[in-house]
Coordinates of N, CA and C in Angstrom, one line a residue:
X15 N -7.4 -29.6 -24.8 CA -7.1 -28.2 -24.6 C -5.6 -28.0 -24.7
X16 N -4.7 -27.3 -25.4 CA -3.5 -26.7 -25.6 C -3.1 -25.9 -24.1
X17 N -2.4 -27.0 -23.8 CA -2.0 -26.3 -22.4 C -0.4 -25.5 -22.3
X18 N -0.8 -23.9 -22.7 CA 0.4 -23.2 -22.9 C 1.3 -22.8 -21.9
X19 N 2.6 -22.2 -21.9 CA 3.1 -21.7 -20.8 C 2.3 -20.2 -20.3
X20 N 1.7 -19.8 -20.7 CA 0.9 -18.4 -20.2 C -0.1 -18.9 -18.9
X21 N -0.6 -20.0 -19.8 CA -2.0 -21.0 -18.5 C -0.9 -21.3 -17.6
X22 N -0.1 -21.9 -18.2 CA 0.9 -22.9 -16.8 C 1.4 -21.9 -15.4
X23 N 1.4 -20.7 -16.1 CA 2.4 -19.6 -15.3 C 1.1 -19.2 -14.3
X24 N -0.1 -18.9 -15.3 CA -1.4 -18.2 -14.5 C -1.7 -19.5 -13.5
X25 N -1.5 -20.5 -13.7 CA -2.1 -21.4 -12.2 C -1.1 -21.5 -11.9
X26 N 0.5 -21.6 -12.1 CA 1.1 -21.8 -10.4 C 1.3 -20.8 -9.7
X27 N 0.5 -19.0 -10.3 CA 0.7 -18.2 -9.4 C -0.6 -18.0 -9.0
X28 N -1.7 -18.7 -9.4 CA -2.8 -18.8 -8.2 C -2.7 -19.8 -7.3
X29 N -1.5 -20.8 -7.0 CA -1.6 -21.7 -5.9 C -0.4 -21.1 -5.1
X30 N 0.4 -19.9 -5.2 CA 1.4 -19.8 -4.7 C 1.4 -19.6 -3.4
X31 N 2.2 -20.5 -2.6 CA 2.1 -20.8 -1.6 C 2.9 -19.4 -0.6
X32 N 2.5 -19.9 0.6 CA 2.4 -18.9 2.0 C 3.7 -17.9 1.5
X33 N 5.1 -18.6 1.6 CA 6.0 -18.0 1.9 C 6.1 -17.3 0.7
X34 N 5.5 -16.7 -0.3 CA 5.6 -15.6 -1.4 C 4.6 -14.9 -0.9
X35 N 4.3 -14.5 0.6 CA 3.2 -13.5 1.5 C 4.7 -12.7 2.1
X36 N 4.0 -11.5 2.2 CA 4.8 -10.4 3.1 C 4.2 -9.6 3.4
X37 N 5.1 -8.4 4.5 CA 4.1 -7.6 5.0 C 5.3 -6.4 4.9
X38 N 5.4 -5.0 5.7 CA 5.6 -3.8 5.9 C 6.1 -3.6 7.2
X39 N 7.3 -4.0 7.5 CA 7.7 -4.2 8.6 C 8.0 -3.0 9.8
X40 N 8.9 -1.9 8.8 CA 9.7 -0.9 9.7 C 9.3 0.3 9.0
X41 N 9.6 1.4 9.5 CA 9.3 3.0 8.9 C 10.3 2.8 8.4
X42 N 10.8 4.0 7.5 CA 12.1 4.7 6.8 C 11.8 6.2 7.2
X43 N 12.6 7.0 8.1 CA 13.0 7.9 7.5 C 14.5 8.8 7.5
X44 N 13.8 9.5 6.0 CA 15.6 9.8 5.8 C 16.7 9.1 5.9
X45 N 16.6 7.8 5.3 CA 17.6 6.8 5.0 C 17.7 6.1 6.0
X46 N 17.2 6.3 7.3 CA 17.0 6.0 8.9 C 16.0 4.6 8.9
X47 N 16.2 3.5 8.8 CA 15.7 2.5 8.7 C 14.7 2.0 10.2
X48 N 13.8 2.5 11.0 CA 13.5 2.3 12.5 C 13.2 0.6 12.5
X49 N 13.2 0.2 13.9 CA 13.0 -0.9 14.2 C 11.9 -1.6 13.9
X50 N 11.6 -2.3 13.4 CA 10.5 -3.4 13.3 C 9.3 -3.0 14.0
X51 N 8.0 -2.5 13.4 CA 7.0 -2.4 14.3 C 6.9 -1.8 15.3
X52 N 7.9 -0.7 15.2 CA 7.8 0.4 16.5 C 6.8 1.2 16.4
X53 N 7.2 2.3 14.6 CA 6.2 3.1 14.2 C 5.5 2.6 13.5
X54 N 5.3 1.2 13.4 CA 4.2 0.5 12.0 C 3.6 0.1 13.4
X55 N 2.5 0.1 12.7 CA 1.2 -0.8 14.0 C 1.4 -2.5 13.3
X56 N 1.1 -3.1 14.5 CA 1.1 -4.6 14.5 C 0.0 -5.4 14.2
X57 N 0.4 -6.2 13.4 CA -0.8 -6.8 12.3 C -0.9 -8.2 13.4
X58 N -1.9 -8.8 13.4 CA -1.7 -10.2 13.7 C -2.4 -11.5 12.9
X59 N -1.9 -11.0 11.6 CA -2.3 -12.4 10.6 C -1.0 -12.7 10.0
X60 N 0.0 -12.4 10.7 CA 1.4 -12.2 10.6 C 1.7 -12.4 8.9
X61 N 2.0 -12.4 7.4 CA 2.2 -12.1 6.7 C 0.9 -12.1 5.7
X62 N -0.2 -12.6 6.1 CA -1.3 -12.8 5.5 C -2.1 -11.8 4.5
X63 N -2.5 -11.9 3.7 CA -3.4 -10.3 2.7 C -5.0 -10.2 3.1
X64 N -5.2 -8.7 3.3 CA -6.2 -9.3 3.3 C -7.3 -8.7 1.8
X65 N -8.5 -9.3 1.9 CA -9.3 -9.8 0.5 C -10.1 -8.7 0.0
X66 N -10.6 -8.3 1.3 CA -12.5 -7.6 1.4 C -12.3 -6.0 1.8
X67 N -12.4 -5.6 0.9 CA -12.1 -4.4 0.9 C -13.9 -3.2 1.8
X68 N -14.3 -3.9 2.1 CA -15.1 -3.5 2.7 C -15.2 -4.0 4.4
X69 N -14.2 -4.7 4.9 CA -13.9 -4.8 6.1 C -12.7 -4.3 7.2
X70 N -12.8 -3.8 8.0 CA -12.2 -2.8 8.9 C -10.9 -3.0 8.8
X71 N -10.8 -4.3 8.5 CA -9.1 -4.8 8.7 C -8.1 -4.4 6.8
X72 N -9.1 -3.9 5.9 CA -8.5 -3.0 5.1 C -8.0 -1.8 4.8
X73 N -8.3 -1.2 6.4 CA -7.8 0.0 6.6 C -6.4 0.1 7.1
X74 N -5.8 -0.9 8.4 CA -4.5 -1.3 8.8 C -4.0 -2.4 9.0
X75 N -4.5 -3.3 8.0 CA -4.7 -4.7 8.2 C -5.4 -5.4 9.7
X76 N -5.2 -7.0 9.7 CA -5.9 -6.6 10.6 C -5.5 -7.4 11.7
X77 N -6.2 -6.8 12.8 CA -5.2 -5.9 14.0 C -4.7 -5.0 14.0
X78 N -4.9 -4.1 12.8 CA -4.1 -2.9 13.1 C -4.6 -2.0 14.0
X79 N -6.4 -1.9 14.0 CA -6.6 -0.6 14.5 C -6.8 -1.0 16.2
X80 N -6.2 -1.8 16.3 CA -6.0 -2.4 17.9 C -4.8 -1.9 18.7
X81 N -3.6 -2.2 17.6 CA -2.3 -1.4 18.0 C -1.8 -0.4 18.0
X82 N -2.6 0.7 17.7 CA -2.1 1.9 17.6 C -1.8 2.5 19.0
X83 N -2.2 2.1 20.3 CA -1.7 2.7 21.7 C -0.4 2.1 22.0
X84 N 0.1 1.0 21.4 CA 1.0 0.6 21.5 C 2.1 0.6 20.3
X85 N 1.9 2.1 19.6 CA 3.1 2.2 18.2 C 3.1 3.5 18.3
X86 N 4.5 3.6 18.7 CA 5.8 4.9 18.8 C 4.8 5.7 17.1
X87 N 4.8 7.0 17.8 CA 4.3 7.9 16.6 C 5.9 9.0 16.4
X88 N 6.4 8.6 14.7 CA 7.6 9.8 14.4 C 7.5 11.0 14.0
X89 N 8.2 12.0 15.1 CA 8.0 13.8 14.5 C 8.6 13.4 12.9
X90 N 8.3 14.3 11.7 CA 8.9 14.3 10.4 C 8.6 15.7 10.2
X91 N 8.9 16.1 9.3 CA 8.6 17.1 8.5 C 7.9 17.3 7.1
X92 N 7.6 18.0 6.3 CA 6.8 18.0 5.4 C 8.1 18.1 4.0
X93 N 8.3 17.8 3.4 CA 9.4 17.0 2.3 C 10.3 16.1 2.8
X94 N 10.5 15.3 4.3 CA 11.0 14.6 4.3 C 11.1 13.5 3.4
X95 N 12.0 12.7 3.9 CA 11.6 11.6 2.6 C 11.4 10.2 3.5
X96 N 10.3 9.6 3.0 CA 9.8 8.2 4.0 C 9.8 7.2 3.2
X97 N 9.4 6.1 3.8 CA 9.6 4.7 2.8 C 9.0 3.9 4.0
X98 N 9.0 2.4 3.8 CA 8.9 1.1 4.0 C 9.7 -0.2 3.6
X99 N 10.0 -1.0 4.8 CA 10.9 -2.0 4.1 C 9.9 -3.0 4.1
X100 N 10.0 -4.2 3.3 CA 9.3 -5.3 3.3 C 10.1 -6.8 3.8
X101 N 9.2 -7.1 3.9 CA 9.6 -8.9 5.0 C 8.8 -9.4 3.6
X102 N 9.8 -10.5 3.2 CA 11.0 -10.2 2.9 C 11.4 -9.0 1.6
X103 N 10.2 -9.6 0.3 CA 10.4 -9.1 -0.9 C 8.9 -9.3 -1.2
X104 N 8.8 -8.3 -2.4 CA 7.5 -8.3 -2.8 C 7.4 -9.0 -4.2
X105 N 6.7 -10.6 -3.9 CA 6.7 -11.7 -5.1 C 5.6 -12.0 -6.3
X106 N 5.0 -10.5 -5.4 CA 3.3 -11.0 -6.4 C 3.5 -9.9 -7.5
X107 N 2.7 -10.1 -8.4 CA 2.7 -9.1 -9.5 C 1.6 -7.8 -9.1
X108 N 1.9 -6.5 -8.9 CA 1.0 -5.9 -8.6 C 2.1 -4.6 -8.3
X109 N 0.8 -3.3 -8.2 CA 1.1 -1.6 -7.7 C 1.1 -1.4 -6.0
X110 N 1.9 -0.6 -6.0 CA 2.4 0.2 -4.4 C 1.3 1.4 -4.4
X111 N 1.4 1.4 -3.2 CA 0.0 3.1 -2.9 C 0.6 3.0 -1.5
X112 N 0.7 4.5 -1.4 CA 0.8 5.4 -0.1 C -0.5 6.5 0.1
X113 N -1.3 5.7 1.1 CA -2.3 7.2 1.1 C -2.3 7.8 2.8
X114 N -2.5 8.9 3.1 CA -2.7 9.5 4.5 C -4.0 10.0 4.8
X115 N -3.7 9.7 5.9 CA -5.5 10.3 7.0 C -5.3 11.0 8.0
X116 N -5.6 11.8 8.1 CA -5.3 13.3 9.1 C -6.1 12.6 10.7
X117 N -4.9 12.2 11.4 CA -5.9 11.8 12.5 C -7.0 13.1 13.4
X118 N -8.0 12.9 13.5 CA -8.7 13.7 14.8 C -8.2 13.9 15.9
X119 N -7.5 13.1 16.6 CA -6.8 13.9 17.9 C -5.3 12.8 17.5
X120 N -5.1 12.2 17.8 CA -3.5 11.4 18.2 C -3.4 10.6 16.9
X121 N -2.4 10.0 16.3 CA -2.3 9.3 15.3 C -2.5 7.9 16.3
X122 N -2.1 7.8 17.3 CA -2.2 6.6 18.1 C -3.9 6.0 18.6
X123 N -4.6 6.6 18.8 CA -5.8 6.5 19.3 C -7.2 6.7 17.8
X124 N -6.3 7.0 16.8 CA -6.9 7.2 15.2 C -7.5 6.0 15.1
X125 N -8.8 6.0 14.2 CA -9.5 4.4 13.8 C -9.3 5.0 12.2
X126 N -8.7 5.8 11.7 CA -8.5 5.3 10.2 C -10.1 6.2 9.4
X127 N -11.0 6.5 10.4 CA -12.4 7.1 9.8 C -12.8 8.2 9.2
X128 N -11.6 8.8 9.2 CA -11.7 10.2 8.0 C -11.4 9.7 6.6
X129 N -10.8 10.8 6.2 CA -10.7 10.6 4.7 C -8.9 10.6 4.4
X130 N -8.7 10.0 2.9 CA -7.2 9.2 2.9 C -7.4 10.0 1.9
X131 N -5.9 10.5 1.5 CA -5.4 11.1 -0.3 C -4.5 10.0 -0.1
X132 N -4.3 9.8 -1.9 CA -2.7 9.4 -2.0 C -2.0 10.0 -2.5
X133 N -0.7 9.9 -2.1 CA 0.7 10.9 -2.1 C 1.6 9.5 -3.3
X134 N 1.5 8.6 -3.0 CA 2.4 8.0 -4.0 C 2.1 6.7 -4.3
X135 N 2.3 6.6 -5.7 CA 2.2 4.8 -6.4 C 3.4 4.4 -7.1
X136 N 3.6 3.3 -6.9 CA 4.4 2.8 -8.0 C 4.0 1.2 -8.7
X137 N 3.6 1.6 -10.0 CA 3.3 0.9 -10.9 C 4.0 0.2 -11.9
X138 N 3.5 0.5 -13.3 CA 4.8 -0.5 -13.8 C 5.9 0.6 -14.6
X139 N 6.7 -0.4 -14.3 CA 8.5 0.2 -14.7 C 8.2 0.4 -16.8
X140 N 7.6 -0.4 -17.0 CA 7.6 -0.8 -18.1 C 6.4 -1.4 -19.1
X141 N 6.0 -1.9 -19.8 CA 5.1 -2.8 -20.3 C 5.6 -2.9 -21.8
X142 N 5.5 -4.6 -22.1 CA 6.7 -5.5 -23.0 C 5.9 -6.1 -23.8
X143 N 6.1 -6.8 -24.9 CA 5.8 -7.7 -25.7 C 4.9 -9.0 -24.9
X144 N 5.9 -9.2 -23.3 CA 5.1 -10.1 -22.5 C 4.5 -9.5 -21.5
X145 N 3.8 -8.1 -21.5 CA 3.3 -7.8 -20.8 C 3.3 -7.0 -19.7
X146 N 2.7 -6.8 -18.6 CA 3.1 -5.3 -17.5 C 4.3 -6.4 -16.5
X147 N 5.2 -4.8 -17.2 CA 6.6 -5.3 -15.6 C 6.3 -4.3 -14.6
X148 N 6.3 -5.0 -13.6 CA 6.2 -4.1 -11.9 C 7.5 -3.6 -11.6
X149 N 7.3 -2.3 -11.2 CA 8.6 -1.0 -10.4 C 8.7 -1.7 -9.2
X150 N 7.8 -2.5 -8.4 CA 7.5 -2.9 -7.2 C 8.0 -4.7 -7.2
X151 N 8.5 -5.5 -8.6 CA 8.9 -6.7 -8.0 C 10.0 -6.7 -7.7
X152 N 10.1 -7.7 -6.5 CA 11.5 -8.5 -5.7 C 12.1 -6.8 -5.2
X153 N 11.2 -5.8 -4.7 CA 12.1 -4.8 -3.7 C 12.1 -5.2 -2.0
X154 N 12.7 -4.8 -1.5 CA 12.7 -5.2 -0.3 C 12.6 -4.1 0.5
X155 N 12.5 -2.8 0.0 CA 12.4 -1.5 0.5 C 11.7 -0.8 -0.7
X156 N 11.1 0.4 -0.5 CA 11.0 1.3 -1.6 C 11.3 3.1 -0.5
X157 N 11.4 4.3 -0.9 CA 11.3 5.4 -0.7 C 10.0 6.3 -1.2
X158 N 9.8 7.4 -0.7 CA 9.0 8.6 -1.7 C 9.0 9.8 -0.4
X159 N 9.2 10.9 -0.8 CA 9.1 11.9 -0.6 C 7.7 12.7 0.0
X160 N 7.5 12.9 1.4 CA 6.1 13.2 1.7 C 5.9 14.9 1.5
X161 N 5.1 15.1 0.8 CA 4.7 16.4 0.0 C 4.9 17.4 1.0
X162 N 5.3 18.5 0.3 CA 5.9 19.9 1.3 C 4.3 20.3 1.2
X163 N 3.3 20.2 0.7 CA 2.0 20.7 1.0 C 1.2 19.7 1.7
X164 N 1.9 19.1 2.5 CA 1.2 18.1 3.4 C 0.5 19.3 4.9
X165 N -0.3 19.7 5.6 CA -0.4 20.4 6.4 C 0.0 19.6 7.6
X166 N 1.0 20.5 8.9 CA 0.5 20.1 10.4 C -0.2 19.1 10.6
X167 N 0.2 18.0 11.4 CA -1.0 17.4 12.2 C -0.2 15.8 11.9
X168 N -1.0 15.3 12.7 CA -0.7 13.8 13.4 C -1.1 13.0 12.2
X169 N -0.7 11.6 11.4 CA -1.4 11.0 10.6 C -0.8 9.7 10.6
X170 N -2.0 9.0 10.1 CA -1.9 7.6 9.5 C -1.3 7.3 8.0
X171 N -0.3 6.6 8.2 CA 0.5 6.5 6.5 C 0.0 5.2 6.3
X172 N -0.4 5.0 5.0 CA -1.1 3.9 5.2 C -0.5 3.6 3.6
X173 N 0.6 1.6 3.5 CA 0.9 1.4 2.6 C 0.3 0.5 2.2
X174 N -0.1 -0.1 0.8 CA -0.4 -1.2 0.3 C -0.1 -1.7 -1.2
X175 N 0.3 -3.1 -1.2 CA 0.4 -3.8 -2.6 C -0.5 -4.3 -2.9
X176 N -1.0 -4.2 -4.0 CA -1.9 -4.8 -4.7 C -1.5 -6.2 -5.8
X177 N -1.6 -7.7 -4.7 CA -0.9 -8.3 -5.9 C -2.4 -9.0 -6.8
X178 N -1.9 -9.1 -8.2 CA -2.9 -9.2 -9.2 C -2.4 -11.1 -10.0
X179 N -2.0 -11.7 -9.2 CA -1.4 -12.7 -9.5 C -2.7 -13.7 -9.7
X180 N -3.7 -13.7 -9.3 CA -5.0 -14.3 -9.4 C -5.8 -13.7 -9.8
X181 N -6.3 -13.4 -11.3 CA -7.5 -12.7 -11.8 C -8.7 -12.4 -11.1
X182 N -9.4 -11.0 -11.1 CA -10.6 -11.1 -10.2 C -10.8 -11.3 -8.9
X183 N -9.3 -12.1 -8.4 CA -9.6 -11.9 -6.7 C -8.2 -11.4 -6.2
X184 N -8.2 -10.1 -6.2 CA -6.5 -9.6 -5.7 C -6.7 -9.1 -4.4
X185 N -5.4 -9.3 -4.1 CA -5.0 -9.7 -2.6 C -4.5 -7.8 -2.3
X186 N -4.5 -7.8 -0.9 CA -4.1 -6.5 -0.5 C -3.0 -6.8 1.1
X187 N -1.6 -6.3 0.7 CA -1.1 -6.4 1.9 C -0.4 -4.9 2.1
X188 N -1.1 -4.8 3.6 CA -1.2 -3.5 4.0 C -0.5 -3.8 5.5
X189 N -0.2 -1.9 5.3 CA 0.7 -1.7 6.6 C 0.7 0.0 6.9
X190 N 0.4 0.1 8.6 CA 0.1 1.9 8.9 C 1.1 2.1 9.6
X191 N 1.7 2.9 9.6 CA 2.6 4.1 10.3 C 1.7 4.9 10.6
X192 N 2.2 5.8 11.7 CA 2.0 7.0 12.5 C 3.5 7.7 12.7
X193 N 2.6 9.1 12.1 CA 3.8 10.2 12.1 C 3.1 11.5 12.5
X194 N 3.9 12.3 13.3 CA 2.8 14.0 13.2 C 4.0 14.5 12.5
X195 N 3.7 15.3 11.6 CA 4.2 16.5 10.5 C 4.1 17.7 10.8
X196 N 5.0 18.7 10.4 CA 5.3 20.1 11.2 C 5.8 20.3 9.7
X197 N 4.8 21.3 9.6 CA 4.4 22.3 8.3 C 4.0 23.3 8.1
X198 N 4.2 24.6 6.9 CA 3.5 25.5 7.1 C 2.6 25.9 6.2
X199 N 2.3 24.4 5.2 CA 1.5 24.5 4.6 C -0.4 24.6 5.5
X200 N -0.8 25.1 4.4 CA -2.5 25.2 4.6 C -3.0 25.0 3.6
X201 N -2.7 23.9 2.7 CA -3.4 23.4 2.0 C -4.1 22.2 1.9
X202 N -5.1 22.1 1.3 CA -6.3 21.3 1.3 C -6.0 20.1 0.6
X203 N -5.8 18.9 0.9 CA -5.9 17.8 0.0 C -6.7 17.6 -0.9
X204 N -6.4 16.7 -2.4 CA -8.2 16.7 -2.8 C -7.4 15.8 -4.1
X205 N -8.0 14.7 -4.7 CA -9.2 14.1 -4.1 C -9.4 13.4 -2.4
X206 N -10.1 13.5 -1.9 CA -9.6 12.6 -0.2 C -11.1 12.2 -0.3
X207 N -11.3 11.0 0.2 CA -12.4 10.0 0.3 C -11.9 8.6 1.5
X208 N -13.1 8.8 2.3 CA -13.2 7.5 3.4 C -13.1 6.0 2.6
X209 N -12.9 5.3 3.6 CA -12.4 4.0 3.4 C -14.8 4.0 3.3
X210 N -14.6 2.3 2.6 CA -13.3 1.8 1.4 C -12.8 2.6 0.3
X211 N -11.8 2.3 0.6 CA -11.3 3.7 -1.2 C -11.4 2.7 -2.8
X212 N -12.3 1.1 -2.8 CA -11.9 1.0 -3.6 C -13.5 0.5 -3.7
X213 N -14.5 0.1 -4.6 CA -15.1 -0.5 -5.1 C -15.4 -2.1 -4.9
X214 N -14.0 -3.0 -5.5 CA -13.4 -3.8 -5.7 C -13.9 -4.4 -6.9
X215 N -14.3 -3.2 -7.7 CA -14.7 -4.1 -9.3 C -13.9 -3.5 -9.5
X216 N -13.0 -2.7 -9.9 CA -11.9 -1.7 -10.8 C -11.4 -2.2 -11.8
X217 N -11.2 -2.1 -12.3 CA -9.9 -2.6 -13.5 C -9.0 -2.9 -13.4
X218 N -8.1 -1.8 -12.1 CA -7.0 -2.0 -11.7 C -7.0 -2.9 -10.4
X219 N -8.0 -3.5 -10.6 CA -7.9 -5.0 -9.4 C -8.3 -6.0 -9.7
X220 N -8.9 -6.2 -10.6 CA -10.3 -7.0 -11.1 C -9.1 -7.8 -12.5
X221 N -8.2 -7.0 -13.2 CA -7.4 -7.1 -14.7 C -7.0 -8.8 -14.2
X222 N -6.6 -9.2 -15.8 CA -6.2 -10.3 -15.9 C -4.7 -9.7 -16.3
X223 N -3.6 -10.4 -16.0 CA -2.0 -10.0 -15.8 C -1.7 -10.7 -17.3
X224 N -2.1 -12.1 -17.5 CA -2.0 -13.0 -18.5 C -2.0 -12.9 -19.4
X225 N -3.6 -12.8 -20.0 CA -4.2 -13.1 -21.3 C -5.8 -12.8 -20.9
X226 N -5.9 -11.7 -22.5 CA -5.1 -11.7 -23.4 C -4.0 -10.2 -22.4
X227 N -2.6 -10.6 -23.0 CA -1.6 -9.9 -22.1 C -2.2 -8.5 -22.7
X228 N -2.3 -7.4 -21.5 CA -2.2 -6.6 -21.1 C -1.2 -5.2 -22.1
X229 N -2.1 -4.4 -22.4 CA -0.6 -3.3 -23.1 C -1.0 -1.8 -22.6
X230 N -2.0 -1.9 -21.3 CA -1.7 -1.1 -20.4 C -2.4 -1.1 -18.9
X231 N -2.2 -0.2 -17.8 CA -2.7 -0.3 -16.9 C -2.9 0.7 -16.3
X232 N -3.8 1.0 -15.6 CA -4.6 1.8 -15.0 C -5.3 2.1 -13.3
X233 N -4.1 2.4 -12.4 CA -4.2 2.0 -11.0 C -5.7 2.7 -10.4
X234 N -6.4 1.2 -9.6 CA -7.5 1.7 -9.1 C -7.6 3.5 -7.8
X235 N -8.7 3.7 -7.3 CA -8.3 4.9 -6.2 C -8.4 6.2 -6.7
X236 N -8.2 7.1 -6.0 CA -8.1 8.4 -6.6 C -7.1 8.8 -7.2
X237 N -6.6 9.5 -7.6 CA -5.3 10.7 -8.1 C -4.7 10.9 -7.6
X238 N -3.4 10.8 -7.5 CA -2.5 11.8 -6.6 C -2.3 13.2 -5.9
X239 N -2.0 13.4 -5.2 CA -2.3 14.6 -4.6 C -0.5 14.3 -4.2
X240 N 0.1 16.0 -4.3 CA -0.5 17.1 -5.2 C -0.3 16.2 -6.3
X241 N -0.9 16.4 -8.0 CA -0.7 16.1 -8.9 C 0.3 16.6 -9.5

């Protein structure tokens, strides 16, 4: 068998080891960087992804929906602008998604069981001769603007990377914030759908990054909102 550098690259990034794991450490807002896991709920697989998108712990990773009595919830406003930093940098090849869930009473006492829109992705910067480049590699922060038609009310921000570094079995490293929002919109989200939001056959999870290389892509989930 002709052992190329395309094969060579696709197995050493399916054995890539621990320390190319990260997680979602601190809120951002308004250029305001908060402390470590004040407003992010606390994971306890400490940089770990998780797989199964059909298990509780893909909603805030997991441990998340354990810590939310103990994670500072931020007043914001509706066009603020929010973000996430990452521990350390994001190494795997894969898309960014921001989706929200309108808690039922407290963003702190929330289990994640309504329905999520997403408000923002970032995919690829580009796609080359060698294939899809990520907006999302080696950042160690990113930003986005939370929609002026976000309504009132307490929510779960809920981030995740999708890295695609192993064909057919992509990894999900996720992280929730809690914020209540003060708005004067009264508008309706849509598309908004309960967890799981994914299938886990998609295209945009399931793709090979490799070969034959890629000349476009197609992020799993619903649509953006607003579009």
């Amino acid at each position: 068998m002709k052992f190329t550098f395309t094969t060579a690259f696709a197995l050493a990034a399916s054995v890539a080891p621990a320390f190319a794991h990260y997680n979602f450490n601190a809120l951002i807002v308004n250029d305001e960087v908060t402390e470590e896991y004040v407003y992010v709920r606390k994971n306890t697989n400490s940089n770990s992804p998780v797989t199964d998108v059909t298990s509780n712990d893909f909603i805030c990773n997991v441990g998340g929906l354990d810590s939310g009595s103990t994670t500072k919830t931020y007043d914001v406003a509706a066009g603020d602008q929010l973000g996430f930093t990452v521990m350390s940098d994001i190494s795997h090849a894969g898309p960014v998604a921001v989706y929200l869930s309108k808690a039922t009473g407290t963003a702190a006492a929330y289990d994640g069981s309504g329905d999520w829109f997403k408000i923002y992705e970032l995919t690829t910067s580009s796609i080359t001769a060698d294939g899809l480049q990520w907006a999302s590699n080696a950042i160690t922060n990113f930003t986005f603007t939370l929609p002026t038609e976000v309504p009132s009310g307490e929510y779960l921000v809920r981030v995740e990377q999708i890295a695609l570094h192993s064909p057919g079995a992509p990894q999900f490293y996720i992280s929730c914030a809690q914020i209540s929002v003060t708005s004067d919109s009264t508008a309706t989200p849509s598309p908004a759908i309960a967890m799981p939001l994914y299938s886990g056959d998609e295209e945009g999870l399931t793709i090979n990054i490799y070969s034959p290389i890629p000349t476009s892509y197609t992020p799993a989930g619903p649509a953006l909102w607003p579009s």
